[in-house]
Structure formats: structure tokens, C-alpha cells
């Protein structure tokens, strides 16, 4: 390797230092299914860091569907959707998803990240405007960079700032607002009713990223637009299969013309292999379960409210969350890593979230609920978290006043 490149990578010693101090919280290898309890290094650990909000990743019917699809179609598609990689079940899934979220058509991609890269890089271009919430997901940011569009950011969920930013743009320019439906680290929901009014006033389109909303809010989990009864006012809805839908892949849904355009311009679709048969079949089986067992979403919300009450009663700073994503703001990197690793030792898995996923002063523990958690598991995890936070000198809001 070139010496200068070698020197550059060798200078990056932060992970090694953290490992030496016993506070390295990433790439923890799980040797079991992603359920409410997982096994790490042979030890049982309660999982409160998963995006499997409905707890479906080990559901026997979904596993059966994945096996059956693998037996029928094989393990891979050996090509992109554009050429030899389209299966009948890919198209069936697209029709089903479009109907589920209330749009004319849909296109599925191999990951949700690729949806945003592919769609944003071609929908708008030079001289057009992408208007983003400052806390939008990394895939939206990266997609906007690939698009050569002018990127305008407004303050997080601040509709007055969105209005101000839009009012400064040329009237006849192409303008697309792209926003998370539920914010992935903060857990709050986009203020869609106000956004729709503002977008109408300034002639902007809206694209919602429902990665964390699908299966969580809306009619039968249909997402943010459905939650607010504003499906017709949202132009484009995207999502992922890697969270509530227990699989891997992503989708985008909109009018026929938009999807037709994307299928012939989105480079991450055209130049990347299509979803595996097992992944596609798993999503369809997961949709069957979500539709026929509404009690799963109810239990997810019961768990969310239960955990939220305990943490609020203790006085933790949870920000404006209103969903199963509960950020516990620590605002100190070392304490966040110590709490994460200490909890892991005591058999509880949570995620530390530091810059650049959140602003440097907003370091947090992301505590996320699944429908399959029991109240007893929540009690055990939060009991340990509260005790350890006290031992580490993490002050709650109550203690700060
Ligand atoms: N959008 C948002 C808001 C996300 O949180 C994520 C994943 N964390 C993605 C897109 C990417 O989804 P995927 O895992 O399917 O690549």
C-alpha cells in the first residue's frame, strides 16, 4: 500500500484506544436470532437496541416463506432489477406496497439506503432545490450530495424555519422537501399537517422517509402520511424492510410517472443486484402478519408508554420523542460509552449515539422497544440502567434543577 495512505489509516486509533479502556460499544457479534433476548459471547443479553419494532425477525411463518422462496428461486438473482434480476415476487411485492401506503406504484431496492441514494440523485438536479430537516438520515444527506441540487437545511422540525427557507427560493424552481417520518435517533414525528400547508403555499413537493414509521404508526402501520390522514398530500413515500418488516431492502411509492422515471434513472437500482428471493418473500409474509395481527402494534405502543413513563418519572431527558425510539440524552461521550458497556456487562443491550449521528452536544443512549418485549424485561433493563446511570454520576433533569 502507498506509504501515505498507510500512514493515514494508521493514525486512526480511536477504536483501539476505546477497546483498551473496555468501552468499545460497536460491532458486537450476536450469535442468535435478533429477538428480545440475544446471545453475545455465550451470554444472554436483553435487546433494547433493535429496529425490529414488531419483533418479527424470527417469526416461523416468515422463516418458512424465506425457505420456500429460496427453494423455488434460489439464493440470489444474479443481476439487477433492470436486466435479469426481476422476479414475479418482486413485482407482486411492489403492487402490494403501493396499495398498502396508498400510492399508484412502487419500486423496491436492495436497501433503504439505496432508495435514498438512487431517488434523490436523479429526481432533482442542478438548479433544483432539496430542502432537508437538519436531522434527516445519513442516506438522505448522501443522496442529496449525489444530486448536484442546491441543498437547503431547516432547523429540526421547525416549520417556521421551513417556511422562511422556502420563501427565499425562486417561485418556479423545482423544490422537493425530504424528511424522516419518525426521526431515527430523536423519535419525534414530522409535523406533517403544517408542512403540507407550507409546501402547498410555496409549490414544493414532499417526500417522506418512513423507515421507522412503517409498522409503527398509521392505519395497519401504513406510516406517517396515513397517521395524519394526509396520504394524498404527500407525493413520495419511501421505507425500509430492515426494521418492522423483518427483512432487508427498501421501497419507494408514488404516482406511476414518478416510479417509471425512477426505474429508468435511479442508478442504485439499475446498477445493483436485486433483493434476494428470501428477502422479498419475507417482507410479504411480514405484511400478512401485520395486517392480520393488529395487536402487535398495540403491544408495541403499550411497551413504549410503559417504558416512557418509568424514564419520565425518574426525570431523564428524553427530548421530544413520542414513539418506540426513546433517546436518553446523556450529553457526554465518555458517560454514554461507559453506560452502554456497563449495561452490556449486566446483560442489557442499548445503542450509544454520538456525533455525527446526532450533534456533538446531544450524545444519547437509544433505547428502542419491540412488540415482543414483556413488561418484566423492560423493568429489568430500566432498573439496571437507572442504577448504573446513578453510579456513573449521570444527572437527570430533576437533579439538575
Ligand atoms: N432511512 C432512515 C430514516 C433510516 O433510519 C435508515 C436505516 N437506519 C435508512 C433509511 C436505511 O435503511 P436500510 O437499513 O434499509 O438501508
mmCIF file of C-alpha atoms in Angstrom, residues 101-103 176-177 179 192-201 203-208 224-226 228-237 253 255:
data_model
loop_
_atom_site.group_PDB
_atom_site.id
_atom_site.type_symbol
_atom_site.label_atom_id
_atom_site.label_comp_id
_atom_site.label_asym_id
_atom_site.label_seq_id
_atom_site.Cartn_x
_atom_site.Cartn_y
_atom_site.Cartn_z
ATOM 1 C CA UNK A 101 -49.305 3.060 1.575
ATOM 2 C CA UNK A 102 -51.988 4.374 -0.811
ATOM 3 C CA UNK A 103 -49.936 5.222 -3.902
ATOM 4 C CA UNK A 176 -38.530 18.838 -3.007
ATOM 5 C CA UNK A 177 -38.770 18.595 0.780
ATOM 6 C CA UNK A 179 -37.897 14.352 5.608
ATOM 7 C CA UNK A 192 -46.738 16.916 8.627
ATOM 8 C CA UNK A 193 -50.000 18.911 8.748
ATOM 9 C CA UNK A 194 -48.110 22.227 8.956
ATOM 10 C CA UNK A 195 -45.552 21.026 6.412
ATOM 11 C CA UNK A 196 -48.275 20.178 3.891
ATOM 12 C CA UNK A 197 -49.753 23.675 4.200
ATOM 13 C CA UNK A 198 -46.380 25.345 3.769
ATOM 14 C CA UNK A 199 -45.463 23.106 0.820
ATOM 15 C CA UNK A 200 -48.777 23.961 -0.829
ATOM 16 C CA UNK A 201 -48.201 27.662 -0.332
ATOM 17 C CA UNK A 203 -45.374 24.942 -4.528
ATOM 18 C CA UNK A 204 -42.953 22.356 -3.098
ATOM 19 C CA UNK A 205 -43.286 18.551 -3.237
ATOM 20 C CA UNK A 206 -42.883 16.299 -0.188
ATOM 21 C CA UNK A 207 -41.008 13.000 0.131
ATOM 22 C CA UNK A 208 -41.380 11.128 3.432
ATOM 23 C CA UNK A 224 -46.732 8.801 8.694
ATOM 24 C CA UNK A 225 -48.982 10.088 5.900
ATOM 25 C CA UNK A 226 -51.671 7.596 6.914
ATOM 26 C CA UNK A 228 -52.142 12.151 9.765
ATOM 27 C CA UNK A 229 -54.738 11.256 7.093
ATOM 28 C CA UNK A 230 -52.617 13.118 4.527
ATOM 29 C CA UNK A 231 -51.659 10.392 2.058
ATOM 30 C CA UNK A 232 -52.894 12.426 -0.918
ATOM 31 C CA UNK A 233 -50.809 15.419 0.142
ATOM 32 C CA UNK A 234 -47.543 13.515 0.303
ATOM 33 C CA UNK A 235 -46.028 12.971 -3.122
ATOM 34 C CA UNK A 236 -43.466 10.273 -2.415
ATOM 35 C CA UNK A 237 -43.174 7.726 0.413
ATOM 36 C CA UNK A 253 -44.008 4.646 -3.690
ATOM 37 C CA UNK A 255 -47.543 8.198 -8.877
#
